[in-house]
Amino acid sequence: MSPHLRVAAVDLGATSGRVMSGRIGGDRVEIDQRHRFPNGAVRVRGSLFWDVLGIHREVLTGIREVARTGPLHGIGIDSWAIDHGLLDHDGQLLGQVFSHRDARVEGVAEKVVAQVGAATLYGTTGIQQLPFNTIYQLVAARGTTALDAAETMLLLPDLLGYWLTGAIGAERTNASTTQLYDVRRGAWAVDLCRELGIPEGVLPPLRDPGSLLGTLLPEVADELGVTTDVPVVAVGSHDTASAVVGVPAEVGDFAYISSGTWSLVGLELDRPVLTEEARLADFTNEVGVDGTIRFLKNVMGLWVLSESLRSWSERRYQGAELRSLLAAAAELEPLRTVVDINDPRLLFPSTSADPMPERIAALAAESEAIPHSPAAITRCILDSLAVAYRRHVRTAAALAGTSPEVVHVVGGGSQNELLCQLTADACGLPVLAGPVEAAALGNVLVQGRALGADLPDLPAMRDLVRRSYDVRRFEPRDGLDWAAAEARIS
């Protein structure tokens, strides 16, 4: 495959970020981690913010490492969705960047739905009703000095790209998650903004994945030690959009689970599903690469386990390391305790006054046997995730009128063998696990095509992933009544 390309793929998660060196050529795509750094919200005076300047600094450090070890042909950035910065008329950041887990959005969604109507909101945007969507963050910000002074709103990857290039815009896969995007028209829902008192002027021009933002600003190029002609590419800037590109699918009808802090469970479709049944099931229609639709459900994901691990670590529990917990959990009675893993009580960070393990136990106490040990709580979390995956894979297929033949699990959760096997058992479908860094791979592949690689469509990109990376296969096992377990939390 020619030309041989080497790019920097910035892949940001809510708990960590990484900058990868990506190479395309010789019929392979390869990634190599050059820089990894912790990430997390910072609590200041009762509010949660992202240290976005610190993230920018780490991104520069990582790109510099990629450039130091070889030629750099391009840069692409993906991250989680929804969160954003506001810029003033001079292009300066107005205040801090709020975390979507900040409590300022509590109760806002209910007020917006009462004003607009749930059916109208879904019929326009097709987006799952999550209390922290960008629309609710902006409604919560009405009347603040920052929003009143704002010239532009930039989602996180677009903000970081702006600091690299000076270019203003909103990449479409991420814009579609805001609940401010008209999924039928492929444009901002300006009428909705007007009705809610959101200044429509802050919405930047939309751009497609694979388009070029621009080249590096002189001062950025100087800091990175490269020339100013290095392009920054708008990849699928929502990390799930990039991850779905990196799914090594061979069959047409597949389900996917992008498993990390959040689990995104769904299908890739040609058009949105905007039926009343889809709205009531609370499924989302997000834009994917090449005009596809990511028809999916957001599930709380491994956040619940990671927050429990953090709580046990702070309390110095013995034997509460992930590997030993997973081994112990695998030996416990399956499906003894399941909870609704998407319960809103699990959304906010664990604290000493309200630790995550105790929240799990409290949920279980409402109808189930209470798990007391860290291993029992871990098993409860994983069983509950598998039950949620079963429900949402089956619901998505019924709503879209498809029959997936396999479930692809990508992201960090693909390394969790117990969860992957439970997912196969629960869904009654083979699970193909890997690659771990699917989002970074999708980022690299979209960059590669934009820069001249012979990757005309998604099947070509996925074929390259299959030829480059092995996956693990988990066959479904019989013996457990998953339908009964699901019914216990319905």
Coordinates of C-alpha atoms in Angstrom, one line a residue:
M1 CA 0.0 0.0 0.0
S2 CA 1.4 3.4 -0.9
P3 CA 2.3 6.0 0.0
H4 CA 3.9 5.1 3.4
L5 CA 2.5 7.4 5.9
R6 CA 3.3 8.2 9.5
V7 CA 0.9 10.2 11.6
A8 CA 0.2 11.2 15.2
A9 CA -3.1 10.0 16.6
V10 CA -4.3 11.8 19.7
D11 CA -6.9 9.6 21.5
L12 CA -8.3 11.2 24.7
G13 CA -10.4 9.4 27.3
A14 CA -12.0 10.6 30.5
T15 CA -9.4 8.8 32.7
S16 CA -6.4 8.8 30.4
G17 CA -5.0 10.2 27.2
R18 CA -2.5 8.8 24.7
V19 CA -0.7 9.9 21.7
M20 CA 0.1 7.2 19.2
S21 CA 2.5 7.0 16.3
G22 CA 0.5 5.5 13.4
R23 CA 2.0 3.9 10.3
I24 CA 0.2 2.8 7.1
G25 CA 2.2 1.0 4.4
G26 CA 3.2 -2.5 3.3
D27 CA -0.4 -3.7 3.6
R28 CA -0.4 -3.0 7.3
V29 CA -1.6 -0.4 9.8
E30 CA 0.4 -0.2 13.0
I31 CA 0.3 2.0 16.1
D32 CA 2.8 2.5 18.8
Q33 CA 2.1 4.5 22.0
R34 CA 4.5 7.4 22.3
H35 CA 3.0 9.2 25.3
R36 CA 0.3 8.4 27.9
F37 CA -0.9 10.6 30.7
P38 CA -3.6 10.4 33.3
N39 CA -6.8 12.5 33.0
G40 CA -9.6 13.3 35.3
A41 CA -12.0 16.0 36.4
V42 CA -10.8 18.6 38.9
R43 CA -13.2 19.8 41.6
V44 CA -13.0 23.5 42.4
R45 CA -15.6 25.2 44.7
G46 CA -18.1 22.4 44.2
S47 CA -17.8 22.2 40.4
L48 CA -16.1 19.7 38.2
F49 CA -13.8 20.9 35.4
W50 CA -11.4 19.4 32.9
D51 CA -7.8 20.6 33.0
V52 CA -7.9 21.4 29.3
L53 CA -4.7 23.4 29.3
G54 CA -2.9 20.5 30.9
I55 CA -4.4 18.2 28.3
H56 CA -3.2 20.5 25.6
R57 CA 0.3 20.5 27.1
E58 CA 0.3 16.7 27.2
V59 CA -0.9 16.5 23.6
L60 CA 2.0 18.7 22.5
T61 CA 4.4 16.5 24.4
G62 CA 3.1 13.4 22.7
I63 CA 3.1 14.9 19.2
R64 CA 6.7 16.1 19.8
E65 CA 7.6 12.5 20.7
V66 CA 6.1 11.1 17.5
A67 CA 7.9 13.8 15.5
R68 CA 11.2 13.1 17.3
T69 CA 11.3 9.5 16.2
G70 CA 10.5 9.9 12.5
P71 CA 8.7 11.9 9.8
L72 CA 5.3 13.4 10.6
H73 CA 2.7 13.5 7.8
G74 CA -0.4 14.4 9.8
I75 CA -2.2 14.8 13.1
G76 CA -5.7 13.8 14.2
I77 CA -7.5 14.2 17.5
D78 CA -10.5 12.2 18.9
S79 CA -12.0 12.3 22.4
W80 CA -15.1 11.8 24.4
A81 CA -18.2 13.8 23.3
I82 CA -20.4 16.6 24.7
D83 CA -17.9 18.7 26.6
H84 CA -16.8 22.0 25.1
G85 CA -15.1 25.3 25.6
L86 CA -16.4 28.8 24.8
L87 CA -14.2 31.3 23.0
D88 CA -14.6 35.1 23.0
H89 CA -14.3 37.5 20.1
D90 CA -10.5 37.4 20.3
G91 CA -10.4 33.6 20.3
Q92 CA -9.5 33.3 23.9
L93 CA -11.0 30.6 26.2
L94 CA -13.7 31.9 28.5
G95 CA -13.4 30.3 31.9
Q96 CA -12.9 26.6 32.6
V97 CA -14.2 23.6 30.6
F98 CA -16.9 21.9 32.7
S99 CA -17.0 18.1 33.0
H100 CA -20.3 16.5 31.9
R101 CA -20.4 14.9 35.4
D102 CA -20.8 18.4 37.0
A103 CA -24.0 18.8 39.0
R104 CA -25.0 22.0 37.3
V105 CA -27.1 20.0 34.8
E106 CA -29.2 18.3 37.4
G107 CA -32.9 18.8 36.6
V108 CA -32.2 20.7 33.3
A109 CA -33.2 17.9 31.0
E110 CA -36.6 17.6 32.5
K111 CA -37.3 21.3 32.0
V112 CA -36.2 21.2 28.4
V113 CA -38.3 18.2 27.6
A114 CA -41.3 19.9 29.2
Q115 CA -40.8 22.9 27.0
V116 CA -39.9 21.3 23.7
G117 CA -41.6 17.9 24.0
A118 CA -39.8 14.6 24.1
A119 CA -41.1 13.4 20.7
T120 CA -40.1 16.7 18.9
L121 CA -36.6 16.6 20.5
Y122 CA -36.0 13.1 19.4
G123 CA -37.5 13.5 16.0
T124 CA -35.1 16.3 15.3
T125 CA -31.9 15.1 16.9
G126 CA -32.4 11.4 17.3
I127 CA -30.2 11.5 20.4
Q128 CA -30.5 9.4 23.6
Q129 CA -31.8 11.4 26.6
L130 CA -28.7 11.8 28.7
P131 CA -28.8 14.5 31.4
F132 CA -25.4 15.9 30.5
N133 CA -25.8 16.4 26.8
T134 CA -24.4 19.6 25.4
I135 CA -27.8 21.0 24.9
Y136 CA -28.5 20.8 28.7
Q137 CA -25.1 22.2 29.6
L138 CA -25.7 25.3 27.4
V139 CA -29.2 25.7 28.8
A140 CA -27.7 25.5 32.3
A141 CA -25.2 28.2 31.2
R142 CA -27.9 30.7 30.1
G143 CA -27.4 34.1 31.7
T144 CA -23.8 33.4 32.7
T145 CA -21.0 35.9 31.8
A146 CA -19.2 33.2 29.8
L147 CA -22.1 32.3 27.5
D148 CA -23.2 35.9 27.0
A149 CA -19.7 36.8 25.9
A150 CA -19.1 33.7 23.8
E151 CA -18.4 34.0 20.1
T152 CA -17.9 30.3 19.4
M153 CA -18.4 26.9 21.1
L154 CA -15.9 24.3 20.3
L155 CA -16.1 20.6 21.4
L156 CA -12.9 19.3 22.9
P157 CA -11.2 17.9 19.8
D158 CA -12.1 21.0 17.8
L159 CA -10.8 23.2 20.6
L160 CA -7.4 21.4 20.7
G161 CA -7.4 21.5 16.8
Y162 CA -8.0 25.2 17.0
W163 CA -5.0 25.7 19.3
L164 CA -2.9 23.8 16.7
T165 CA -4.1 25.5 13.6
G166 CA -6.3 28.5 14.4
A167 CA -9.2 26.9 12.4
I168 CA -12.7 27.1 13.7
G169 CA -15.2 24.3 13.1
A170 CA -17.2 21.3 14.4
E171 CA -16.5 17.8 13.1
R172 CA -19.8 16.2 12.4
T173 CA -19.5 12.9 14.3
N174 CA -19.0 14.8 17.5
A175 CA -21.4 17.6 16.7
S176 CA -24.1 15.0 16.3
T177 CA -23.8 13.9 20.0
T178 CA -24.7 17.4 21.3
Q179 CA -28.5 17.1 20.8
L180 CA -28.2 20.3 18.9
Y181 CA -27.7 18.6 15.5
D182 CA -30.6 17.9 13.1
V183 CA -29.8 14.3 12.1
R184 CA -32.3 14.4 9.1
R185 CA -30.9 17.6 7.6
G186 CA -27.3 17.1 8.6
A187 CA -27.1 20.6 10.0
W188 CA -27.4 22.5 13.3
A189 CA -30.9 22.5 14.7
V190 CA -31.1 26.3 14.9
D191 CA -34.8 26.4 15.5
L192 CA -34.3 24.3 18.6
C193 CA -31.6 26.7 19.8
R194 CA -33.8 29.7 19.4
E195 CA -36.7 28.1 21.3
L196 CA -34.3 27.3 24.2
G197 CA -32.5 30.6 24.2
I198 CA -29.2 29.2 23.2
P199 CA -27.3 31.7 21.0
E200 CA -27.2 30.0 17.6
G201 CA -24.2 32.1 16.7
V202 CA -21.9 30.1 18.9
L203 CA -22.4 27.0 16.7
P204 CA -19.3 26.8 14.4
P205 CA -19.3 25.6 10.8
L206 CA -19.6 21.8 10.4
R207 CA -16.9 19.8 8.7
D208 CA -16.8 16.1 7.7
P209 CA -14.4 13.5 9.0
G210 CA -11.5 13.3 6.6
S211 CA -11.4 17.0 5.8
L212 CA -8.4 19.1 6.6
L213 CA -8.5 21.6 9.4
G214 CA -5.4 23.3 8.2
T215 CA -1.7 23.3 8.9
L216 CA 0.2 24.1 12.1
L217 CA 0.5 27.6 13.4
P218 CA 4.1 28.8 13.2
E219 CA 4.5 28.9 17.0
V220 CA 3.1 25.4 17.4
A221 CA 5.3 24.0 14.6
D222 CA 8.3 25.6 16.3
E223 CA 7.4 24.1 19.7
L224 CA 7.0 20.7 18.1
G225 CA 10.2 20.9 16.1
V226 CA 8.4 20.4 12.7
T227 CA 7.6 22.5 9.7
T228 CA 4.4 24.5 9.3
D229 CA 3.1 22.3 6.4
V230 CA 2.1 19.4 8.7
P231 CA -1.7 19.0 8.2
V232 CA -4.2 18.5 11.0
V233 CA -7.0 16.1 9.8
A234 CA -10.6 16.1 11.1
V235 CA -10.9 12.4 11.9
G236 CA -14.0 10.8 13.5
S237 CA -13.4 13.1 16.4
H238 CA -15.9 11.4 18.7
D239 CA -13.8 8.5 20.0
T240 CA -16.6 6.0 19.4
A241 CA -16.8 7.1 15.7
S242 CA -13.1 6.3 15.3
A243 CA -13.5 3.1 17.3
V244 CA -16.2 1.9 15.0
V245 CA -14.0 2.5 12.0
G246 CA -11.4 0.3 13.7
V247 CA -13.8 -2.6 14.2
P248 CA -12.3 -5.5 12.2
A249 CA -15.7 -6.6 10.9
E250 CA -15.9 -9.1 8.0
V251 CA -19.7 -9.6 7.9
G252 CA -22.2 -6.9 7.1
D253 CA -24.5 -7.4 10.1
F254 CA -22.5 -7.0 13.3
A255 CA -23.1 -5.4 16.6
Y256 CA -20.3 -3.6 18.4
I257 CA -19.4 -2.6 22.0
S258 CA -16.9 0.1 22.4
S259 CA -15.9 -0.8 25.9
G260 CA -14.2 1.6 28.2
T261 CA -15.2 4.2 30.8
W262 CA -18.5 4.2 28.9
S263 CA -19.8 1.2 26.9
L264 CA -21.3 2.2 23.6
V265 CA -23.5 -0.7 22.4
G266 CA -25.0 -0.7 19.0
L267 CA -25.1 -1.2 15.2
E268 CA -23.8 0.6 12.1
L269 CA -26.7 1.7 9.9
D270 CA -27.2 3.6 6.6
R271 CA -29.9 5.9 8.1
P272 CA -31.3 6.9 11.4
V273 CA -34.0 5.1 13.2
L274 CA -36.4 7.8 14.5
T275 CA -39.4 5.8 15.4
E276 CA -41.4 6.2 18.6
E277 CA -40.2 2.8 19.7
A278 CA -36.6 3.9 19.3
R279 CA -37.3 7.0 21.4
L280 CA -38.9 5.0 24.1
A281 CA -36.0 2.6 24.1
D282 CA -33.8 5.7 24.4
F283 CA -31.4 4.8 21.6
T284 CA -29.2 7.4 20.0
N285 CA -28.5 8.1 16.3
E286 CA -25.0 9.6 16.0
V287 CA -23.2 10.3 12.8
G288 CA -20.4 8.0 11.8
V289 CA -17.6 8.1 9.2
D290 CA -18.7 8.0 5.6
G291 CA -22.3 9.1 6.3
T292 CA -23.1 6.1 8.5
I293 CA -25.3 6.2 11.6
R294 CA -24.1 4.8 14.9
F295 CA -27.4 3.5 16.3
L296 CA -26.5 2.8 19.9
K297 CA -27.1 2.9 23.6
N298 CA -24.8 4.5 26.1
V299 CA -24.1 2.2 29.1
M300 CA -22.3 3.3 32.2
G301 CA -19.5 0.9 31.4
L302 CA -16.3 0.1 33.3
W303 CA -16.5 3.5 35.0
V304 CA -18.4 1.7 37.8
L305 CA -15.6 -0.8 38.3
S306 CA -12.8 1.8 38.0
E307 CA -14.5 4.0 40.6
S308 CA -14.9 1.0 42.9
L309 CA -11.2 0.1 42.4
R310 CA -10.3 3.7 43.3
S311 CA -12.4 3.6 46.4
W312 CA -10.9 0.3 47.6
S313 CA -7.4 1.6 46.9
E314 CA -8.1 4.8 49.0
R315 CA -9.3 2.6 51.8
R316 CA -6.3 0.2 51.4
Y317 CA -8.3 -2.9 50.9
Q318 CA -6.0 -6.0 50.5
G319 CA -6.4 -8.0 47.3
A320 CA -8.4 -5.3 45.5
E321 CA -6.1 -5.2 42.5
L322 CA -8.0 -5.7 39.2
R323 CA -6.3 -8.9 38.1
S324 CA -6.8 -10.7 41.4
L325 CA -10.4 -9.4 41.7
L326 CA -11.2 -10.7 38.2
A327 CA -9.8 -14.1 39.1
A328 CA -11.8 -14.3 42.3
A329 CA -14.9 -13.0 40.6
A330 CA -14.7 -15.7 38.0
E331 CA -15.0 -18.3 40.8
L332 CA -18.2 -16.9 42.3
E333 CA -21.8 -17.9 41.6
P334 CA -22.9 -16.3 38.3
L335 CA -25.9 -13.9 38.2
R336 CA -26.4 -14.0 42.0
T337 CA -26.7 -10.3 42.1
V338 CA -27.5 -8.0 39.1
V339 CA -28.4 -4.3 39.2
D340 CA -29.3 -1.7 36.6
I341 CA -25.8 -0.6 35.6
N342 CA -27.3 2.6 34.1
D343 CA -28.9 3.8 37.3
P344 CA -28.3 7.5 37.6
R345 CA -26.9 7.0 41.1
L346 CA -23.8 5.5 39.5
L347 CA -23.1 8.5 37.3
F348 CA -21.1 10.7 39.6
P349 CA -17.5 10.1 40.9
S350 CA -16.9 8.1 44.0
T351 CA -16.2 10.1 47.2
S352 CA -15.3 9.1 50.7
A353 CA -18.7 10.1 51.8
D354 CA -20.5 8.2 49.0
P355 CA -18.2 5.5 47.7
M356 CA -19.1 3.5 44.6
P357 CA -19.1 0.0 46.1
E358 CA -21.6 1.1 48.7
R359 CA -23.8 2.5 45.9
I360 CA -23.7 -0.9 44.2
A361 CA -24.7 -2.6 47.5
A362 CA -27.5 -0.1 48.1
L363 CA -28.9 -0.8 44.6
A364 CA -28.7 -4.5 45.2
A365 CA -30.4 -4.2 48.5
E366 CA -33.5 -3.0 46.8
S367 CA -34.3 -6.4 45.3
E368 CA -31.2 -8.7 45.3
A369 CA -28.7 -10.4 47.5
I370 CA -26.2 -7.8 48.8
P371 CA -22.6 -8.2 47.6
H372 CA -20.2 -7.4 50.4
S373 CA -16.7 -8.4 49.3
P374 CA -14.8 -6.6 46.5
A375 CA -14.8 -9.8 44.5
A376 CA -18.6 -10.1 44.9
I377 CA -19.1 -6.5 43.9
T378 CA -16.8 -7.0 40.9
R379 CA -18.8 -10.0 39.8
C380 CA -22.1 -8.0 40.2
I381 CA -20.7 -5.2 38.0
L382 CA -19.6 -7.6 35.2
D383 CA -22.8 -9.7 35.3
S384 CA -24.8 -6.5 35.2
L385 CA -22.9 -5.2 32.3
A386 CA -23.4 -8.4 30.4
V387 CA -27.1 -8.3 31.1
A388 CA -27.2 -4.7 29.8
Y389 CA -25.3 -5.7 26.7
R390 CA -27.7 -8.5 26.0
R391 CA -30.7 -6.2 26.3
H392 CA -29.3 -3.4 24.1
V393 CA -27.9 -5.6 21.4
R394 CA -31.2 -7.4 21.0
T395 CA -33.3 -4.1 21.3
A396 CA -31.1 -2.4 18.6
A397 CA -31.5 -5.3 16.3
A398 CA -35.3 -5.4 16.7
L399 CA -35.6 -1.6 16.2
A400 CA -33.4 -1.6 13.1
G401 CA -34.8 -4.8 11.6
T402 CA -31.4 -6.6 11.5
S403 CA -29.9 -9.8 12.8
P404 CA -26.3 -9.4 13.8
E405 CA -24.1 -12.5 13.4
V406 CA -21.4 -11.5 15.8
V407 CA -20.5 -8.9 18.5
H408 CA -17.3 -7.0 18.2
V409 CA -15.8 -5.8 21.5
V410 CA -13.1 -3.1 21.1
G411 CA -11.4 -0.8 23.5
G412 CA -9.9 -1.5 26.9
G413 CA -12.8 -3.8 27.9
S414 CA -11.7 -6.2 25.2
Q415 CA -8.9 -7.3 27.5
N416 CA -11.3 -8.3 30.2
E417 CA -11.7 -12.0 29.3
L418 CA -14.4 -12.6 31.9
L419 CA -16.5 -9.8 30.6
C420 CA -16.1 -10.9 27.0
Q421 CA -17.1 -14.5 27.8
L422 CA -20.1 -13.2 29.8
T423 CA -21.1 -11.0 26.9
A424 CA -21.0 -14.0 24.5
D425 CA -23.1 -16.0 26.9
A426 CA -25.6 -13.3 27.5
C427 CA -26.0 -12.3 23.9
G428 CA -26.0 -15.8 22.5
L429 CA -23.5 -14.7 19.8
P430 CA -19.8 -15.1 19.2
V431 CA -17.8 -12.2 20.6
L432 CA -14.6 -11.1 18.8
A433 CA -12.5 -9.1 21.2
G434 CA -10.0 -6.5 20.0
P435 CA -8.2 -4.5 19.0
V436 CA -7.7 -2.6 22.3
E437 CA -6.8 0.7 20.6
A438 CA -9.6 0.7 18.0
A439 CA -10.2 4.4 18.4
A440 CA -6.6 5.2 17.7
L441 CA -6.6 2.8 14.7
G442 CA -9.7 4.5 13.3
N443 CA -8.1 7.8 13.8
V444 CA -5.0 6.7 11.8
L445 CA -7.0 5.1 9.0
V446 CA -9.1 8.2 8.4
Q447 CA -6.0 10.4 8.4
G448 CA -4.3 7.9 6.0
R449 CA -7.1 8.1 3.5
A450 CA -7.2 11.9 3.7
L451 CA -3.4 11.9 3.0
G452 CA -3.5 9.6 0.0
A453 CA -3.6 6.0 1.3
D454 CA -5.6 3.6 -0.9
L455 CA -8.5 3.1 1.6
P456 CA -11.6 4.0 -0.4
D457 CA -14.2 2.9 2.1
L458 CA -14.9 1.4 5.5
P459 CA -14.6 -2.3 4.3
A460 CA -11.1 -1.5 3.0
M461 CA -10.1 0.1 6.3
R462 CA -11.5 -2.8 8.3
D463 CA -9.8 -5.4 6.0
L464 CA -6.5 -3.6 6.8
V465 CA -7.2 -3.9 10.5
R466 CA -7.9 -7.6 10.2
R467 CA -4.7 -8.2 8.4
S468 CA -2.7 -6.3 11.0
Y469 CA -4.2 -7.4 14.3
D470 CA -5.4 -10.7 15.9
V471 CA -8.6 -10.9 17.8
R472 CA -9.8 -13.4 20.4
R473 CA -13.0 -15.3 19.8
F474 CA -15.4 -16.2 22.6
E475 CA -18.2 -18.7 21.8
P476 CA -21.5 -18.5 23.7
R477 CA -22.1 -21.1 26.4
D478 CA -25.4 -22.5 27.6
G479 CA -26.5 -23.1 31.1
L480 CA -27.5 -19.7 32.6
D481 CA -30.9 -18.1 32.4
W482 CA -30.0 -14.6 31.2
A483 CA -33.6 -13.8 30.3
A484 CA -34.6 -14.3 33.9
A485 CA -31.7 -12.2 35.1
E486 CA -32.7 -9.4 32.7
A487 CA -36.3 -9.6 34.0
R488 CA -35.1 -9.0 37.6
I489 CA -34.0 -5.5 36.7
S490 CA -36.7 -4.6 34.2

